[in-house]
């Protein structure tokens, strides 16, 4: 089988899950690659979709929904796909707490481009947001390791089912109801998240890291001022990776002693997040 997985990952969790499923596919003799959608790296592969037998879509859940950048990618994909032959696809999502999007929502969008959902899996790793006005918690290394172990078992089983042509749709349950409520509340907030960020220049080292790693090129530094554009996809990458903790959320400095920055599932994950070929 030939498989390609398009993914978006703000802080490394979804990249980690995508890389793991890719390794499992390959170990069982399939041709499998993964491709980050950020900074248009995917453009060539979108046109080559029909070379593959199965397409994976992998993304984190934000406010019980798709990350804005992933939704945009799916919309572009739908527009560009002319082939009306049904193509098998799966979704692999990472979550901090609860899956709320559910395979139904993904299925609805993907169906428009003749994608047939044959698998859907949600992987619980850790939340990646720790800021004063959100009551969320980032797990410590031990808790994260436990979650990764559990996640690996789930991914292994999921990959086996898919490659044996067995349908495996999970993530449907009563928690979809609170999810729909969360989605209504957070949708508007996420769209305007660029207005929430700023930089405390007294802490800033002017290392440019945030500017280079932003997946949507949303951070600009001109005339000694940082600007966050409305293309920001709310991924929290800049906030978590900044070596000086200089990025502020709602103008408030979050002391790292109490508000742990999420350093990702592996050291230097953002340097490794490239096309797998
Ligand atoms: C803006 C934002 C909204 C989020 N909303 C949810 C949510 O509704 N439910 C949930 O379980 N996790 C939520 N999370 C947590 C992420 O889904 C989770 O940490 C995910 O694994 C991050 O993946 P990544 O490291 O690939 O970016 C949210 C994270 C962000 C940044
Ligand atoms: S990553 Fe942090 S320290 Fe570096 S330029 Fe950005 S805000 Fe400043
Ligand atoms: S500005 Fe920060 S939160 Fe927004 S997309 Fe860029 S890295 Fe992510």
PDB file of C-alpha atoms and ligand atoms in Angstrom:
ATOM      1  CA  UNK A   1       0.000   0.000   0.000  1.00  0.00           C
ATOM      2  CA  UNK A   2       1.166   3.586  -0.693  1.00  0.00           C
ATOM      3  CA  UNK A   3       0.270   6.001   2.082  1.00  0.00           C
ATOM      4  CA  UNK A   4       0.800   9.725   2.554  1.00  0.00           C
ATOM      5  CA  UNK A   5      -0.104  11.591   5.734  1.00  0.00           C
ATOM      6  CA  UNK A   6      -0.509  15.354   5.701  1.00  0.00           C
ATOM      7  CA  UNK A   7      -0.063  16.830   9.142  1.00  0.00           C
ATOM      8  CA  UNK A   8       0.000  20.023  11.094  1.00  0.00           C
ATOM      9  CA  UNK A   9       1.587  20.193  14.507  1.00  0.00           C
ATOM     10  CA  UNK A  10       1.958  23.306  16.620  1.00  0.00           C
ATOM     11  CA  UNK A  11       4.100  21.955  19.425  1.00  0.00           C
ATOM     12  CA  UNK A  12       5.239  18.537  18.222  1.00  0.00           C
ATOM     13  CA  UNK A  13       2.601  16.111  19.561  1.00  0.00           C
ATOM     14  CA  UNK A  14       0.916  15.509  16.223  1.00  0.00           C
ATOM     15  CA  UNK A  15       4.266  15.297  14.456  1.00  0.00           C
ATOM     16  CA  UNK A  16       5.275  12.613  16.992  1.00  0.00           C
ATOM     17  CA  UNK A  17       2.055  10.597  16.451  1.00  0.00           C
ATOM     18  CA  UNK A  18       2.355  10.964  12.658  1.00  0.00           C
ATOM     19  CA  UNK A  19       5.976   9.848  12.653  1.00  0.00           C
ATOM     20  CA  UNK A  20       5.092   6.805  14.790  1.00  0.00           C
ATOM     21  CA  UNK A  21       2.283   5.630  12.505  1.00  0.00           C
ATOM     22  CA  UNK A  22       4.580   6.159   9.536  1.00  0.00           C
ATOM     23  CA  UNK A  23       7.261   3.964  11.146  1.00  0.00           C
ATOM     24  CA  UNK A  24       4.691   1.227  11.791  1.00  0.00           C
ATOM     25  CA  UNK A  25       3.391   1.359   8.199  1.00  0.00           C
ATOM     26  CA  UNK A  26       6.949   1.089   6.896  1.00  0.00           C
ATOM     27  CA  UNK A  27       7.894  -1.752   9.247  1.00  0.00           C
ATOM     28  CA  UNK A  28       4.992  -3.764   7.895  1.00  0.00           C
ATOM     29  CA  UNK A  29       6.274  -3.333   4.359  1.00  0.00           C
ATOM     30  CA  UNK A  30       4.195  -0.414   3.083  1.00  0.00           C
ATOM     31  CA  UNK A  31       5.440   2.672   1.316  1.00  0.00           C
ATOM     32  CA  UNK A  32       4.603   5.531   3.656  1.00  0.00           C
ATOM     33  CA  UNK A  33       5.580   9.185   3.876  1.00  0.00           C
ATOM     34  CA  UNK A  34       4.404  12.179   5.869  1.00  0.00           C
ATOM     35  CA  UNK A  35       4.321  15.785   4.909  1.00  0.00           C
ATOM     36  CA  UNK A  36       3.915  18.923   7.044  1.00  0.00           C
ATOM     37  CA  UNK A  37       1.393  21.362   5.610  1.00  0.00           C
ATOM     38  CA  UNK A  38       3.174  24.406   6.990  1.00  0.00           C
ATOM     39  CA  UNK A  39       4.921  26.923   4.748  1.00  0.00           C
ATOM     40  CA  UNK A  40       3.546  25.243   1.616  1.00  0.00           C
ATOM     41  CA  UNK A  41       5.900  22.251   1.820  1.00  0.00           C
ATOM     42  CA  UNK A  42       2.923  20.107   0.831  1.00  0.00           C
ATOM     43  CA  UNK A  43       2.079  21.857  -2.442  1.00  0.00           C
ATOM     44  CA  UNK A  44       3.666  19.274  -4.751  1.00  0.00           C
ATOM     45  CA  UNK A  45       2.172  16.305  -2.908  1.00  0.00           C
ATOM     46  CA  UNK A  46      -1.353  17.680  -3.028  1.00  0.00           C
ATOM     47  CA  UNK A  47      -1.193  17.374  -6.816  1.00  0.00           C
ATOM     48  CA  UNK A  48       0.157  13.836  -6.543  1.00  0.00           C
ATOM     49  CA  UNK A  49      -2.532  12.495  -4.223  1.00  0.00           C
ATOM     50  CA  UNK A  50      -3.824  10.009  -6.760  1.00  0.00           C
ATOM     51  CA  UNK A  51      -0.497   8.143  -6.661  1.00  0.00           C
ATOM     52  CA  UNK A  52      -1.395   7.026  -3.130  1.00  0.00           C
ATOM     53  CA  UNK A  53      -3.826   4.327  -1.950  1.00  0.00           C
ATOM     54  CA  UNK A  54      -4.591   5.933   1.376  1.00  0.00           C
ATOM     55  CA  UNK A  55      -4.351   9.510   2.634  1.00  0.00           C
ATOM     56  CA  UNK A  56      -3.855  10.429   6.283  1.00  0.00           C
ATOM     57  CA  UNK A  57      -4.894  13.729   7.825  1.00  0.00           C
ATOM     58  CA  UNK A  58      -3.279  14.424  11.130  1.00  0.00           C
ATOM     59  CA  UNK A  59      -3.887  17.486  13.314  1.00  0.00           C
ATOM     60  CA  UNK A  60      -4.369  18.644  16.888  1.00  0.00           C
ATOM     61  CA  UNK A  61      -7.832  19.583  18.167  1.00  0.00           C
ATOM     62  CA  UNK A  62      -8.199  23.291  18.916  1.00  0.00           C
ATOM     63  CA  UNK A  63     -11.318  24.458  20.728  1.00  0.00           C
ATOM     64  CA  UNK A  64     -13.063  21.265  19.680  1.00  0.00           C
ATOM     65  CA  UNK A  65     -12.292  21.978  16.045  1.00  0.00           C
ATOM     66  CA  UNK A  66      -9.636  21.900  13.298  1.00  0.00           C
ATOM     67  CA  UNK A  67      -6.698  24.329  13.650  1.00  0.00           C
ATOM     68  CA  UNK A  68      -7.581  27.208  11.247  1.00  0.00           C
ATOM     69  CA  UNK A  69      -4.533  26.439   9.094  1.00  0.00           C
ATOM     70  CA  UNK A  70      -5.599  22.819   8.675  1.00  0.00           C
ATOM     71  CA  UNK A  71      -9.134  23.771   7.730  1.00  0.00           C
ATOM     72  CA  UNK A  72      -7.694  26.082   5.080  1.00  0.00           C
ATOM     73  CA  UNK A  73      -5.510  23.251   3.783  1.00  0.00           C
ATOM     74  CA  UNK A  74      -8.523  20.924   3.523  1.00  0.00           C
ATOM     75  CA  UNK A  75     -10.541  23.565   1.706  1.00  0.00           C
ATOM     76  CA  UNK A  76      -7.719  24.086  -0.809  1.00  0.00           C
ATOM     77  CA  UNK A  77      -7.395  20.347  -1.237  1.00  0.00           C
ATOM     78  CA  UNK A  78     -11.105  20.002  -1.921  1.00  0.00           C
ATOM     79  CA  UNK A  79     -10.930  22.747  -4.506  1.00  0.00           C
ATOM     80  CA  UNK A  80      -7.901  21.285  -6.278  1.00  0.00           C
ATOM     81  CA  UNK A  81      -9.082  17.661  -6.384  1.00  0.00           C
ATOM     82  CA  UNK A  82     -10.700  16.931  -9.693  1.00  0.00           C
ATOM     83  CA  UNK A  83     -10.666  13.129  -9.483  1.00  0.00           C
ATOM     84  CA  UNK A  84     -14.059  11.764  -8.500  1.00  0.00           C
ATOM     85  CA  UNK A  85     -12.749   8.289  -7.682  1.00  0.00           C
ATOM     86  CA  UNK A  86     -13.226   7.579  -3.988  1.00  0.00           C
ATOM     87  CA  UNK A  87      -9.967   7.580  -2.019  1.00  0.00           C
ATOM     88  CA  UNK A  88      -9.542   5.925   1.385  1.00  0.00           C
ATOM     89  CA  UNK A  89      -8.446   8.269   4.153  1.00  0.00           C
ATOM     90  CA  UNK A  90      -7.947   8.370   7.900  1.00  0.00           C
ATOM     91  CA  UNK A  91      -7.710  11.055  10.562  1.00  0.00           C
ATOM     92  CA  UNK A  92      -5.223  10.952  13.415  1.00  0.00           C
ATOM     93  CA  UNK A  93      -5.785  13.692  15.972  1.00  0.00           C
ATOM     94  CA  UNK A  94      -3.965  14.597  19.139  1.00  0.00           C
ATOM     95  CA  UNK A  95      -5.771  16.097  22.084  1.00  0.00           C
ATOM     96  CA  UNK A  96      -4.996  17.374  25.562  1.00  0.00           C
ATOM     97  CA  UNK A  97      -8.245  16.413  27.231  1.00  0.00           C
ATOM     98  CA  UNK A  98     -11.174  15.394  25.158  1.00  0.00           C
ATOM     99  CA  UNK A  99     -11.860  14.845  21.496  1.00  0.00           C
ATOM    100  CA  UNK A 100     -14.740  16.977  20.535  1.00  0.00           C
ATOM    101  CA  UNK A 101     -14.622  17.294  16.807  1.00  0.00           C
ATOM    102  CA  UNK A 102     -15.468  13.686  16.198  1.00  0.00           C
ATOM    103  CA  UNK A 103     -15.005  11.817  12.974  1.00  0.00           C
ATOM    104  CA  UNK A 104     -18.375  13.073  11.727  1.00  0.00           C
ATOM    105  CA  UNK A 105     -17.137  16.622  11.196  1.00  0.00           C
ATOM    106  CA  UNK A 106     -14.011  15.466   9.387  1.00  0.00           C
ATOM    107  CA  UNK A 107     -16.036  13.023   7.335  1.00  0.00           C
ATOM    108  CA  UNK A 108     -18.412  15.785   6.234  1.00  0.00           C
ATOM    109  CA  UNK A 109     -15.573  17.930   4.867  1.00  0.00           C
ATOM    110  CA  UNK A 110     -13.577  15.075   3.358  1.00  0.00           C
ATOM    111  CA  UNK A 111     -16.585  13.585   1.595  1.00  0.00           C
ATOM    112  CA  UNK A 112     -16.806  16.709  -0.567  1.00  0.00           C
ATOM    113  CA  UNK A 113     -13.500  15.736  -2.146  1.00  0.00           C
ATOM    114  CA  UNK A 114     -14.398  12.070  -2.542  1.00  0.00           C
ATOM    115  CA  UNK A 115     -12.417  10.913   0.458  1.00  0.00           C
ATOM    116  CA  UNK A 116     -13.892   7.902   2.230  1.00  0.00           C
ATOM    117  CA  UNK A 117     -13.098   7.884   5.939  1.00  0.00           C
ATOM    118  CA  UNK A 118     -11.930   4.397   6.886  1.00  0.00           C
ATOM    119  CA  UNK A 119     -10.175   5.245  10.131  1.00  0.00           C
ATOM    120  CA  UNK A 120     -10.244   7.808  12.868  1.00  0.00           C
ATOM    121  CA  UNK A 121      -8.165   7.874  16.035  1.00  0.00           C
ATOM    122  CA  UNK A 122      -7.624  10.422  18.800  1.00  0.00           C
ATOM    123  CA  UNK A 123      -4.439  10.310  20.799  1.00  0.00           C
ATOM    124  CA  UNK A 124      -4.351  11.893  24.236  1.00  0.00           C
ATOM    125  CA  UNK A 125      -0.939  13.387  24.932  1.00  0.00           C
ATOM    126  CA  UNK A 126      -0.598  16.610  26.905  1.00  0.00           C
ATOM    127  CA  UNK A 127      -2.123  20.014  26.670  1.00  0.00           C
ATOM    128  CA  UNK A 128       0.311  22.581  25.333  1.00  0.00           C
ATOM    129  CA  UNK A 129      -1.177  25.766  26.758  1.00  0.00           C
ATOM    130  CA  UNK A 130      -0.261  27.095  30.151  1.00  0.00           C
ATOM    131  CA  UNK A 131      -1.195  30.730  30.576  1.00  0.00           C
ATOM    132  CA  UNK A 132      -2.721  32.712  33.463  1.00  0.00           C
ATOM    133  CA  UNK A 133      -6.219  33.061  32.038  1.00  0.00           C
ATOM    134  CA  UNK A 134      -6.720  29.447  30.901  1.00  0.00           C
ATOM    135  CA  UNK A 135      -7.049  26.769  33.528  1.00  0.00           C
ATOM    136  CA  UNK A 136      -5.010  24.202  31.652  1.00  0.00           C
ATOM    137  CA  UNK A 137      -2.054  22.129  32.751  1.00  0.00           C
ATOM    138  CA  UNK A 138       0.983  20.781  30.910  1.00  0.00           C
ATOM    139  CA  UNK A 139       2.008  17.301  32.038  1.00  0.00           C
ATOM    140  CA  UNK A 140       5.401  16.543  33.538  1.00  0.00           C
ATOM    141  CA  UNK A 141       7.875  14.210  31.802  1.00  0.00           C
ATOM    142  CA  UNK A 142       6.716  11.124  33.700  1.00  0.00           C
ATOM    143  CA  UNK A 143       3.032  11.686  32.878  1.00  0.00           C
ATOM    144  CA  UNK A 144       3.906  12.426  29.268  1.00  0.00           C
ATOM    145  CA  UNK A 145       5.965   9.214  28.977  1.00  0.00           C
ATOM    146  CA  UNK A 146       2.983   7.214  30.260  1.00  0.00           C
ATOM    147  CA  UNK A 147       0.700   8.857  27.746  1.00  0.00           C
ATOM    148  CA  UNK A 148       3.181   8.209  24.931  1.00  0.00           C
ATOM    149  CA  UNK A 149       3.331   4.519  25.852  1.00  0.00           C
ATOM    150  CA  UNK A 150      -0.463   4.228  25.803  1.00  0.00           C
ATOM    151  CA  UNK A 151      -0.583   6.204  22.578  1.00  0.00           C
ATOM    152  CA  UNK A 152       1.918   3.888  20.890  1.00  0.00           C
ATOM    153  CA  UNK A 153      -0.230   0.848  21.623  1.00  0.00           C
ATOM    154  CA  UNK A 154      -3.277   2.573  20.163  1.00  0.00           C
ATOM    155  CA  UNK A 155      -1.395   3.738  17.071  1.00  0.00           C
ATOM    156  CA  UNK A 156       0.028   0.239  16.492  1.00  0.00           C
ATOM    157  CA  UNK A 157      -3.451  -1.334  16.581  1.00  0.00           C
ATOM    158  CA  UNK A 158      -4.911   1.422  14.401  1.00  0.00           C
ATOM    159  CA  UNK A 159      -2.169   1.011  11.771  1.00  0.00           C
ATOM    160  CA  UNK A 160      -2.683  -2.772  11.694  1.00  0.00           C
ATOM    161  CA  UNK A 161      -6.417  -2.382  11.152  1.00  0.00           C
ATOM    162  CA  UNK A 162      -5.941   0.134   8.337  1.00  0.00           C
ATOM    163  CA  UNK A 163      -3.343  -1.871   6.482  1.00  0.00           C
ATOM    164  CA  UNK A 164      -5.524  -4.976   6.779  1.00  0.00           C
ATOM    165  CA  UNK A 165      -8.350  -3.032   5.121  1.00  0.00           C
ATOM    166  CA  UNK A 166     -10.433  -3.033   8.303  1.00  0.00           C
ATOM    167  CA  UNK A 167     -12.455   0.066   9.098  1.00  0.00           C
ATOM    168  CA  UNK A 168     -11.705   1.583  12.508  1.00  0.00           C
ATOM    169  CA  UNK A 169     -13.597   4.723  13.426  1.00  0.00           C
ATOM    170  CA  UNK A 170     -13.254   5.782  17.064  1.00  0.00           C
ATOM    171  CA  UNK A 171     -13.980   9.000  18.917  1.00  0.00           C
ATOM    172  CA  UNK A 172     -17.741   8.965  18.864  1.00  0.00           C
ATOM    173  CA  UNK A 173     -19.357   9.281  22.270  1.00  0.00           C
ATOM    174  CA  UNK A 174     -21.255  11.455  24.744  1.00  0.00           C
ATOM    175  CA  UNK A 175     -18.244  13.816  25.100  1.00  0.00           C
ATOM    176  CA  UNK A 176     -19.062  15.137  21.653  1.00  0.00           C
ATOM    177  CA  UNK A 177     -21.860  17.164  23.280  1.00  0.00           C
ATOM    178  CA  UNK A 178     -19.643  19.332  25.567  1.00  0.00           C
ATOM    179  CA  UNK A 179     -17.315  19.486  22.583  1.00  0.00           C
ATOM    180  CA  UNK A 180     -19.890  21.245  20.450  1.00  0.00           C
ATOM    181  CA  UNK A 181     -20.388  23.804  23.225  1.00  0.00           C
ATOM    182  CA  UNK A 182     -16.606  24.367  23.563  1.00  0.00           C
ATOM    183  CA  UNK A 183     -16.399  24.819  19.812  1.00  0.00           C
ATOM    184  CA  UNK A 184     -19.021  27.561  19.796  1.00  0.00           C
ATOM    185  CA  UNK A 185     -17.240  29.462  22.578  1.00  0.00           C
ATOM    186  CA  UNK A 186     -13.662  29.091  21.307  1.00  0.00           C
ATOM    187  CA  UNK A 187     -14.134  29.554  17.557  1.00  0.00           C
ATOM    188  CA  UNK A 188     -14.182  33.353  17.671  1.00  0.00           C
ATOM    189  CA  UNK A 189     -11.400  33.560  20.246  1.00  0.00           C
ATOM    190  CA  UNK A 190      -9.064  31.385  18.147  1.00  0.00           C
ATOM    191  CA  UNK A 191      -9.709  33.441  15.028  1.00  0.00           C
ATOM    192  CA  UNK A 192      -8.605  36.578  16.858  1.00  0.00           C
ATOM    193  CA  UNK A 193      -5.690  35.034  18.727  1.00  0.00           C
ATOM    194  CA  UNK A 194      -3.093  37.197  16.971  1.00  0.00           C
ATOM    195  CA  UNK A 195      -4.484  40.138  18.935  1.00  0.00           C
ATOM    196  CA  UNK A 196      -3.642  38.311  22.139  1.00  0.00           C
ATOM    197  CA  UNK A 197       0.111  37.930  21.566  1.00  0.00           C
ATOM    198  CA  UNK A 198       2.801  40.515  22.241  1.00  0.00           C
ATOM    199  CA  UNK A 199       6.492  40.511  23.102  1.00  0.00           C
ATOM    200  CA  UNK A 200       8.030  41.849  26.277  1.00  0.00           C
ATOM    201  CA  UNK A 201      11.040  43.498  24.669  1.00  0.00           C
ATOM    202  CA  UNK A 202      12.818  43.884  28.007  1.00  0.00           C
ATOM    203  CA  UNK A 203      13.124  40.093  28.092  1.00  0.00           C
ATOM    204  CA  UNK A 204      13.540  39.471  24.361  1.00  0.00           C
ATOM    205  CA  UNK A 205      16.996  38.267  23.181  1.00  0.00           C
ATOM    206  CA  UNK A 206      16.246  39.190  19.548  1.00  0.00           C
ATOM    207  CA  UNK A 207      17.249  35.676  18.527  1.00  0.00           C
ATOM    208  CA  UNK A 208      14.558  35.600  15.745  1.00  0.00           C
ATOM    209  CA  UNK A 209      13.595  32.041  16.670  1.00  0.00           C
ATOM    210  CA  UNK A 210       9.884  32.822  16.986  1.00  0.00           C
ATOM    211  CA  UNK A 211       9.922  34.471  13.550  1.00  0.00           C
ATOM    212  CA  UNK A 212      11.653  31.527  11.856  1.00  0.00           C
ATOM    213  CA  UNK A 213       9.656  28.754  13.441  1.00  0.00           C
ATOM    214  CA  UNK A 214       6.180  30.263  13.152  1.00  0.00           C
ATOM    215  CA  UNK A 215       4.394  27.803  10.829  1.00  0.00           C
ATOM    216  CA  UNK A 216       2.278  30.523   9.245  1.00  0.00           C
ATOM    217  CA  UNK A 217       4.888  33.304   8.979  1.00  0.00           C
ATOM    218  CA  UNK A 218       2.711  35.406  11.234  1.00  0.00           C
ATOM    219  CA  UNK A 219       5.398  37.163  13.277  1.00  0.00           C
ATOM    220  CA  UNK A 220       7.035  40.266  11.858  1.00  0.00           C
ATOM    221  CA  UNK A 221       9.656  42.507  13.413  1.00  0.00           C
ATOM    222  CA  UNK A 222       9.916  45.953  11.831  1.00  0.00           C
ATOM    223  CA  UNK A 223      10.960  49.332  13.193  1.00  0.00           C
ATOM    224  CA  UNK A 224      11.763  47.685  16.477  1.00  0.00           C
ATOM    225  CA  UNK A 225       8.181  46.433  16.880  1.00  0.00           C
ATOM    226  CA  UNK A 226       6.810  42.876  16.861  1.00  0.00           C
ATOM    227  CA  UNK A 227       3.586  42.374  14.967  1.00  0.00           C
ATOM    228  CA  UNK A 228       1.409  39.237  15.063  1.00  0.00           C
ATOM    229  CA  UNK A 229      -0.617  38.909  11.869  1.00  0.00           C
ATOM    230  CA  UNK A 230      -4.148  37.516  11.658  1.00  0.00           C
ATOM    231  CA  UNK A 231      -2.826  34.430   9.846  1.00  0.00           C
ATOM    232  CA  UNK A 232      -1.753  33.175  13.308  1.00  0.00           C
ATOM    233  CA  UNK A 233      -3.231  29.716  13.795  1.00  0.00           C
ATOM    234  CA  UNK A 234      -3.114  29.771  17.606  1.00  0.00           C
ATOM    235  CA  UNK A 235      -0.595  26.955  17.828  1.00  0.00           C
ATOM    236  CA  UNK A 236       1.309  28.269  20.877  1.00  0.00           C
ATOM    237  CA  UNK A 237       4.641  27.293  19.276  1.00  0.00           C
ATOM    238  CA  UNK A 238       6.271  30.708  19.646  1.00  0.00           C
ATOM    239  CA  UNK A 239       5.043  31.057  23.222  1.00  0.00           C
ATOM    240  CA  UNK A 240       6.406  27.654  24.252  1.00  0.00           C
ATOM    241  CA  UNK A 241       9.697  27.730  22.354  1.00  0.00           C
ATOM    242  CA  UNK A 242      10.884  31.302  23.108  1.00  0.00           C
ATOM    243  CA  UNK A 243      14.103  30.826  25.124  1.00  0.00           C
ATOM    244  CA  UNK A 244      13.469  33.972  27.162  1.00  0.00           C
ATOM    245  CA  UNK A 245       9.748  33.414  27.902  1.00  0.00           C
ATOM    246  CA  UNK A 246       9.276  36.848  26.368  1.00  0.00           C
ATOM    247  CA  UNK A 247       6.044  36.152  24.494  1.00  0.00           C
ATOM    248  CA  UNK A 248       3.031  37.411  26.387  1.00  0.00           C
ATOM    249  CA  UNK A 249      -0.525  36.097  26.165  1.00  0.00           C
ATOM    250  CA  UNK A 250      -3.123  38.821  26.867  1.00  0.00           C
ATOM    251  CA  UNK A 251      -0.293  41.155  27.871  1.00  0.00           C
ATOM    252  CA  UNK A 252       0.469  39.190  31.018  1.00  0.00           C
ATOM    253  CA  UNK A 253       3.858  37.729  31.894  1.00  0.00           C
ATOM    254  CA  UNK A 254       3.414  34.068  32.806  1.00  0.00           C
ATOM    255  CA  UNK A 255       6.100  33.074  35.298  1.00  0.00           C
ATOM    256  CA  UNK A 256       7.532  29.749  34.007  1.00  0.00           C
ATOM    257  CA  UNK A 257       7.714  28.488  37.605  1.00  0.00           C
ATOM    258  CA  UNK A 258       3.897  28.340  37.631  1.00  0.00           C
ATOM    259  CA  UNK A 259       3.129  28.288  33.916  1.00  0.00           C
ATOM    260  CA  UNK A 260       5.289  25.579  32.398  1.00  0.00           C
ATOM    261  CA  UNK A 261       6.166  26.076  28.729  1.00  0.00           C
ATOM    262  CA  UNK A 262       5.577  22.856  26.816  1.00  0.00           C
ATOM    263  CA  UNK A 263       8.904  21.775  25.345  1.00  0.00           C
ATOM    264  CA  UNK A 264       7.397  19.102  23.107  1.00  0.00           C
ATOM    265  CA  UNK A 265       7.472  15.301  22.953  1.00  0.00           C
ATOM    266  CA  UNK A 266      11.196  15.197  22.117  1.00  0.00           C
ATOM    267  CA  UNK A 267      14.140  17.540  22.452  1.00  0.00           C
ATOM    268  CA  UNK A 268      14.450  19.934  19.503  1.00  0.00           C
ATOM    269  CA  UNK A 269      11.318  18.470  17.858  1.00  0.00           C
ATOM    270  CA  UNK A 270      10.819  21.564  15.719  1.00  0.00           C
ATOM    271  CA  UNK A 271      14.164  21.034  13.994  1.00  0.00           C
ATOM    272  CA  UNK A 272      13.109  17.499  13.005  1.00  0.00           C
ATOM    273  CA  UNK A 273       9.645  18.356  11.710  1.00  0.00           C
ATOM    274  CA  UNK A 274      10.335  18.023   8.014  1.00  0.00           C
ATOM    275  CA  UNK A 275       9.123  16.001   5.060  1.00  0.00           C
ATOM    276  CA  UNK A 276       9.866  12.337   5.729  1.00  0.00           C
ATOM    277  CA  UNK A 277      11.328  11.379   2.352  1.00  0.00           C
TER     278      UNK A 277
HETATM  279  C1  LIG B   1      -5.649  26.902  20.739  1.00  0.00           C
HETATM  280  C2  LIG B   1      -5.698  25.528  21.332  1.00  0.00           C
HETATM  281  C3  LIG B   1      -6.931  24.932  21.592  1.00  0.00           C
HETATM  282  C4  LIG B   1      -6.996  23.637  22.122  1.00  0.00           C
HETATM  283  N1  LIG B   1      -8.217  23.053  22.317  1.00  0.00           N
HETATM  284  C5  LIG B   1      -8.309  21.780  22.783  1.00  0.00           C
HETATM  285  C6  LIG B   1      -9.579  21.125  22.932  1.00  0.00           C
HETATM  286  O1  LIG B   1     -10.627  21.656  22.605  1.00  0.00           O
HETATM  287  N2  LIG B   1      -9.587  19.858  23.425  1.00  0.00           N
HETATM  288  C7  LIG B   1      -8.443  19.216  23.802  1.00  0.00           C
HETATM  289  O2  LIG B   1      -8.524  18.087  24.261  1.00  0.00           O
HETATM  290  N3  LIG B   1      -7.226  19.793  23.631  1.00  0.00           N
HETATM  291  C8  LIG B   1      -7.127  21.058  23.130  1.00  0.00           C
HETATM  292  N4  LIG B   1      -5.893  21.650  22.951  1.00  0.00           N
HETATM  293  C9  LIG B   1      -4.693  20.873  23.258  1.00  0.00           C
HETATM  294  C10 LIG B   1      -4.078  20.285  21.996  1.00  0.00           C
HETATM  295  O3  LIG B   1      -5.058  19.699  21.170  1.00  0.00           O
HETATM  296  C11 LIG B   1      -3.043  19.223  22.341  1.00  0.00           C
HETATM  297  O4  LIG B   1      -2.114  19.705  23.231  1.00  0.00           O
HETATM  298  C12 LIG B   1      -2.368  18.696  21.074  1.00  0.00           C
HETATM  299  O5  LIG B   1      -1.763  17.467  21.348  1.00  0.00           O
HETATM  300  C13 LIG B   1      -1.338  19.670  20.526  1.00  0.00           C
HETATM  301  O6  LIG B   1      -0.755  19.104  19.391  1.00  0.00           O
HETATM  302  P1  LIG B   1       0.553  19.669  18.700  1.00  0.00           P
HETATM  303  O7  LIG B   1       1.678  19.548  19.718  1.00  0.00           O
HETATM  304  O8  LIG B   1       0.752  18.782  17.543  1.00  0.00           O
HETATM  305  O9  LIG B   1       0.288  21.079  18.362  1.00  0.00           O
HETATM  306  C14 LIG B   1      -5.797  22.935  22.431  1.00  0.00           C
HETATM  307  C15 LIG B   1      -4.557  23.539  22.163  1.00  0.00           C
HETATM  308  C16 LIG B   1      -4.504  24.821  21.604  1.00  0.00           C
HETATM  309  C17 LIG B   1      -3.165  25.426  21.312  1.00  0.00           C
HETATM  310  S1  LIG B   2      12.001  33.812  20.353  1.00  0.00           S
HETATM  311 FE1  LIG B   2      11.688  35.083  22.164  1.00  0.00          FE
HETATM  312  S2  LIG B   2      13.705  35.942  22.560  1.00  0.00           S
HETATM  313 FE2  LIG B   2      13.749  35.204  20.437  1.00  0.00          FE
HETATM  314  S3  LIG B   2      13.127  36.966  19.160  1.00  0.00           S
HETATM  315 FE3  LIG B   2      11.257  35.823  19.640  1.00  0.00          FE
HETATM  316  S4  LIG B   2      10.443  36.814  21.482  1.00  0.00           S
HETATM  317 FE4  LIG B   2      12.572  37.452  21.320  1.00  0.00          FE
HETATM  318  S1  LIG B   3       2.330  33.528  15.906  1.00  0.00           S
HETATM  319 FE1  LIG B   3       2.874  31.940  17.393  1.00  0.00          FE
HETATM  320  S2  LIG B   3       0.900  31.005  17.923  1.00  0.00           S
HETATM  321 FE2  LIG B   3       0.598  32.145  16.010  1.00  0.00          FE
HETATM  322  S3  LIG B   3       0.967  30.654  14.376  1.00  0.00           S
HETATM  323 FE3  LIG B   3       2.909  31.712  14.754  1.00  0.00          FE
HETATM  324  S4  LIG B   3       3.976  30.377  16.213  1.00  0.00           S
HETATM  325 FE4  LIG B   3       1.820  29.790  16.243  1.00  0.00          FE
END
